[in-house]
XYZ file of C-alpha atoms in Angstrom:
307
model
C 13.563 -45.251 167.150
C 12.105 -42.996 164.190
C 8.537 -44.354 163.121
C 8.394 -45.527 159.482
C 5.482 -44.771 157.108
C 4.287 -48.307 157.763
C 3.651 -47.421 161.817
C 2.542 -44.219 160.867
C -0.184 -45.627 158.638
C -0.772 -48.583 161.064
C -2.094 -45.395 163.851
C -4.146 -44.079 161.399
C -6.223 -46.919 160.865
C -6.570 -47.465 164.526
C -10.177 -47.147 165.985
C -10.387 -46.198 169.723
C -13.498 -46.601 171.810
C -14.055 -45.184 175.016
C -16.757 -46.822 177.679
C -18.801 -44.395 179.347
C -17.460 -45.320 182.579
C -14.236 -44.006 181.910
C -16.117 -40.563 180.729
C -18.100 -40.537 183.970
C -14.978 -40.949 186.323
C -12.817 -38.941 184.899
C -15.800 -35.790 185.479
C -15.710 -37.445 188.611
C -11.823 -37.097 189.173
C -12.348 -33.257 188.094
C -15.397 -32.324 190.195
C -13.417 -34.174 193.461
C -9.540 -32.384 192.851
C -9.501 -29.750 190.276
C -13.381 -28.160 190.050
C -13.020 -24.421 189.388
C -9.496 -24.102 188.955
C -7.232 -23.960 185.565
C -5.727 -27.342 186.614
C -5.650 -30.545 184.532
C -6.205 -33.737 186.458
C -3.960 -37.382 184.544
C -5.269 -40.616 185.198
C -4.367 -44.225 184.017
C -6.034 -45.702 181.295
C -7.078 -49.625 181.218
C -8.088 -51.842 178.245
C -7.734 -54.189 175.559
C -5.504 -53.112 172.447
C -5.172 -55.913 169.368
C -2.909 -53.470 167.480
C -6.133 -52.124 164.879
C -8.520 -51.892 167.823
C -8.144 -49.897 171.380
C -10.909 -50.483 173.534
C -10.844 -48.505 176.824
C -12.949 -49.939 179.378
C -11.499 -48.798 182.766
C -9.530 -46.220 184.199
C -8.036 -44.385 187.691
C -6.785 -41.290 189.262
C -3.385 -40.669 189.933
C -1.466 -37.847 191.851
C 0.056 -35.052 189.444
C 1.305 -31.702 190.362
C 2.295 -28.994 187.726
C 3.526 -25.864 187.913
C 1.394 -22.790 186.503
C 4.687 -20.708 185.316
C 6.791 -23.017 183.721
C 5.595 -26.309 182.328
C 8.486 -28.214 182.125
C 8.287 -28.627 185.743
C 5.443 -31.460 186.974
C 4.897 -34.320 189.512
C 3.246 -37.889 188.586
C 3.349 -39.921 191.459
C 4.841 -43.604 189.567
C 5.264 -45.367 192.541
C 1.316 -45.327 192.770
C 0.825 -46.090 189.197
C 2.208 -49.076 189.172
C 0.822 -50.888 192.837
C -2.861 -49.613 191.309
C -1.450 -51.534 188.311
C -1.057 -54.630 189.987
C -3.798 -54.813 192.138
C -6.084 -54.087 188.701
C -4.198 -57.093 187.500
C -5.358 -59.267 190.366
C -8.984 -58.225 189.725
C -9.462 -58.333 185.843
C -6.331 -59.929 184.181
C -7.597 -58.836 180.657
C -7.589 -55.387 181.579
C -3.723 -53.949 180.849
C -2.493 -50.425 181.160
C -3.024 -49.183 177.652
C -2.237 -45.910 178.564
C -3.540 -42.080 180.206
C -5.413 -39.593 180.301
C -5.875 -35.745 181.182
C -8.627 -33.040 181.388
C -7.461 -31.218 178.526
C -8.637 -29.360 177.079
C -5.746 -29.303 174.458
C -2.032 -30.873 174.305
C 0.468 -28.811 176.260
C 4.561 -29.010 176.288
C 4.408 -31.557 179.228
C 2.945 -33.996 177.730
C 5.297 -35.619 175.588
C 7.920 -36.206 178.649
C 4.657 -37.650 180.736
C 4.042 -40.178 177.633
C 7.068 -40.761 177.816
C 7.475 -41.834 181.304
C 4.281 -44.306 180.718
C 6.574 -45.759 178.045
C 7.542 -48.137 181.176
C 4.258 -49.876 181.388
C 3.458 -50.152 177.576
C 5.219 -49.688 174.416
C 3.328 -47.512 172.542
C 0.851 -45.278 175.466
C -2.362 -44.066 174.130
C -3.094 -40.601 175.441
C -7.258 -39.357 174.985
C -7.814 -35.874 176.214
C -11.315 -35.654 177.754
C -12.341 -32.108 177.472
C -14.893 -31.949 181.270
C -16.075 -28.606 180.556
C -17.413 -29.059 176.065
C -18.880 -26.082 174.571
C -19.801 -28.205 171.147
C -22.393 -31.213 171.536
C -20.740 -34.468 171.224
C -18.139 -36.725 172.918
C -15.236 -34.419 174.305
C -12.310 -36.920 173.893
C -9.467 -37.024 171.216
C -6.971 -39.708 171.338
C -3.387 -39.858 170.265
C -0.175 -41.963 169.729
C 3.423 -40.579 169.842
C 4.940 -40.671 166.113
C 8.568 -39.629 166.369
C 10.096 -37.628 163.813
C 12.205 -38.796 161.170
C 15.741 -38.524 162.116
C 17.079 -35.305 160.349
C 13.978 -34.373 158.307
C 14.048 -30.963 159.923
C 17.428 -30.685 158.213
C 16.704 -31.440 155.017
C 13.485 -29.419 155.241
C 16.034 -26.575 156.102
C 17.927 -27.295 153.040
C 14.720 -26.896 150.983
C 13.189 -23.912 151.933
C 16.586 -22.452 152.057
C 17.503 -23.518 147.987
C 13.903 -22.460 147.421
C 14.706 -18.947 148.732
C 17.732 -18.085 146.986
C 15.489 -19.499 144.144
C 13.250 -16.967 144.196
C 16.010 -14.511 145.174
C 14.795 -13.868 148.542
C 18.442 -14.830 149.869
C 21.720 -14.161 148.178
C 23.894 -16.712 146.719
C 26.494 -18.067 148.783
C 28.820 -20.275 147.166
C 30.193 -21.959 149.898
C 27.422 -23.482 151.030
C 26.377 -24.663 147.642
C 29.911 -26.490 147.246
C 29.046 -28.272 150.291
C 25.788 -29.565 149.215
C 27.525 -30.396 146.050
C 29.989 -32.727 147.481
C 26.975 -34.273 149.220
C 25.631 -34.704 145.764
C 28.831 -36.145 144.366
C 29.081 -38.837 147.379
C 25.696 -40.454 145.429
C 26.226 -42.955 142.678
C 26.577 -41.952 138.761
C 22.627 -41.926 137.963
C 23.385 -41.349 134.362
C 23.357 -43.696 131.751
C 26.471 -43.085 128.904
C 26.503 -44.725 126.162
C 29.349 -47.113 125.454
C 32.091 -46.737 123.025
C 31.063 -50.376 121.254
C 28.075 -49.723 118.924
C 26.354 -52.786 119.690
C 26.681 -55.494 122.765
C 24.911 -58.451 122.523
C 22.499 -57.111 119.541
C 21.375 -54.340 121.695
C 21.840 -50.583 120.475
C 24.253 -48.317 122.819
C 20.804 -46.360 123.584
C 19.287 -49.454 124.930
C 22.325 -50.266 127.700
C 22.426 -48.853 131.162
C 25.972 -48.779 132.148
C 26.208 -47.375 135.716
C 27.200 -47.826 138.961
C 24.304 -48.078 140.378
C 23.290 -50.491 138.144
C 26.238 -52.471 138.417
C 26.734 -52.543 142.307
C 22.428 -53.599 142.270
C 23.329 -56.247 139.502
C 26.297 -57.884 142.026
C 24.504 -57.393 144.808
C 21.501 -59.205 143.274
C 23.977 -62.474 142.278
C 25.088 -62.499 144.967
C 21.900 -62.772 147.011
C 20.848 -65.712 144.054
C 23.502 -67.378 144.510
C 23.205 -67.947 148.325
C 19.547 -68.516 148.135
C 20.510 -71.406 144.945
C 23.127 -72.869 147.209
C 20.792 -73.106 150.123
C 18.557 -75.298 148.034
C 21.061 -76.965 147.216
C 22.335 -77.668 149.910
C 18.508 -78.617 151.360
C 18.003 -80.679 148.099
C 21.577 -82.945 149.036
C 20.438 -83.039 152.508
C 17.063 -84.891 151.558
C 18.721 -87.158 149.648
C 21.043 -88.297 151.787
C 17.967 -89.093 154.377
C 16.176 -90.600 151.616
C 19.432 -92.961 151.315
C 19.906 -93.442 155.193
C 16.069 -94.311 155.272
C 16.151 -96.788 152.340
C 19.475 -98.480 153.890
C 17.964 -99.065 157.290
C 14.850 -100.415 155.941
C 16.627 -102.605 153.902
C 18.935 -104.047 157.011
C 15.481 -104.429 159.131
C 14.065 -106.213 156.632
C 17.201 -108.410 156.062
C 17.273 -109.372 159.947
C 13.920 -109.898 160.072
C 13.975 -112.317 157.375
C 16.872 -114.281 159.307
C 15.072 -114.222 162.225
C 12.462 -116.007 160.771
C 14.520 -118.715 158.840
C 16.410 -119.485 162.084
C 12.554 -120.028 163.811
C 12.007 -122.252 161.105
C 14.972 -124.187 161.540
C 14.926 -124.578 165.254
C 11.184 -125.696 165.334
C 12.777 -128.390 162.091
C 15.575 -130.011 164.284
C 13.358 -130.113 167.504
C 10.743 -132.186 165.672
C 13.305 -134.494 164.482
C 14.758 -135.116 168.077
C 11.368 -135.784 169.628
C 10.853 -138.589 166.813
C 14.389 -140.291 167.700
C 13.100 -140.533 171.433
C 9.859 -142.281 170.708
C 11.898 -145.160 168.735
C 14.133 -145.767 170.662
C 11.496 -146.091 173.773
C 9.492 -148.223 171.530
C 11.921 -151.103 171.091
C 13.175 -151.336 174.700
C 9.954 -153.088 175.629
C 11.017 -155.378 172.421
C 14.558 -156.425 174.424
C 13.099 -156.898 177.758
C 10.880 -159.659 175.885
C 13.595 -161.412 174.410
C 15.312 -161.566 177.146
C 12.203 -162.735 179.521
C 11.702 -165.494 176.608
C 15.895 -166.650 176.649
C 15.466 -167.077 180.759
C 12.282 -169.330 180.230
C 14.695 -171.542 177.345
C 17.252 -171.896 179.554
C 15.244 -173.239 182.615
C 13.037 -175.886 180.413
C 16.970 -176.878 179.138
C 17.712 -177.661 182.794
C 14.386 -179.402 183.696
C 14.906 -181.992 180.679
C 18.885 -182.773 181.336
């Protein structure tokens, strides 16, 4: 995918910092498989990267093979890459493949295919070139990202120099070619603004009215986007309400059935006070007609006695 000027930018205000143990074994890595030769040795890079700040803090050697002659033909053993990888994932979890690194001293034709092969283990690989054998004073590293080129710029830079040389009359003038780039021209929207034939619209002077193409497919395609972002509030705005009215509704049946269930307590605890009261009367005179009755049996027998 093309970078944009907002990646591009983005990589320039990156900071990367390199720990001097990553300095120390990759001197190490030369001095062990490439000391006094013309070969570069490639190693993995490990670290932290927050998108503004790269922090390398670890790194290892990996197997690469290139040949002298013709640089297009090389040998990075990936298999190896990743099971280091993993195992560096099992000792320091924070510590991700950020991406690699060579002896330098400069960029060669190689090493965009290599970057591009670490594009597997991270999206964007960070390459630093650590020069082992400096001739200034200072740290010998340079890091880079991989910014792909806009797609077709080299064409249109093409067209330029090429307009700019029959310009100057360094080329001849070939009319074909010009038609061509004239139709390209011609596909492009009327930039122009005519005046119109009415000499004023809306108390505005002719001179003050851009009537174009441009501006009229912008003008649709601007009421058109306001009127889907005014019907999507309205449509949240109808929404609401309609919860609002659910809500008020349901409140107002709780309340209603809690207000029944409470008048219907009331009345039960009503009639069983009432029954309880009936009960104690009536138990309260049945002593009264066992008296009577007691008293009837005694008149009767003093009746008998006396006849």
């Amino acid at each position: 995918m093309p970078a944009t000027t907002a990646d591009t930018l983005s990589m320039v205000t990156r900071t990367v910092s390199v720990a001097p143990l990553v300095l120390l074994s990759v001197a190490d890595h030369y001095g062990r498989s490439a000391k006094g030769t013309r070969r570069r040795v490639v190693g993995v890079l490990l670290g932290q990267n927050d998108g503004r700040n790269v922090r390398v803090s670890n790194s290892f050697a990996v197997p690469f093979e290139e040949d002298d002659k013709d640089p297009s033909v090389w040998f990075l053993d990936h298999n190896f890459v990743e099971s280091m990888n993993d195992m560096f994932k099992k000792i320091n979890a924070r510590e991700k493949l950020i991406g690699w690194y060579h002896s330098g001293p400069k960029l060669r034709a190689a090493d965009l295919e290599i970057n591009e092969l670490f594009k597997r283990y991270t999206p964007n690989p960070l390459l630093v070139i650590i020069d082992v054998q400096p001739k200034e004073v200072g740290v010998p590293t340079d890091a880079y990202f991989a910014v792909e080129e806009i797609k077709d710029s080299h064409s249109l830079r093409d067209i330029g120099q090429y307009l700019q040389k029959v310009l100057d009359g360094d080329l001849p003038v070939k009319h074909a070619i010009l038609g061509n780039l004239q139709d390209v021209f011609n596909l492009l929207p009327n930039l122009s603004t005519p005046k119109t034939n009415n000499s004023q619209v809306n108390g505005m002077e002719p001179s003050q009215i851009e009537n174009t193409e441009l501006a009229r497919a912008m003008s649709i395609k601007t009421n058109d986007q306001l009127m889907a972002i005014y019907l999507s509030s309205l449509i949240r705005a109808i929404t609401a309400f309609h919860d609002l009215i659910e809500n008020k509704i349901q409140n107002r049946q709780q309340q209603e059935e809690q207000e029944a269930k409470k008048e219907d307590e009331k009345n039960g605890t009503t009639l069983n006070g009432n029954g309880n009261n009936n009960n104690n009367s009536q138990n309260f005179k049945a002593p009264a007609n066992n008296n009577d009755s007691k008293q009837e049996q005694e008149d009767t027998k003093e009746k008998g006695k006396k006849g």
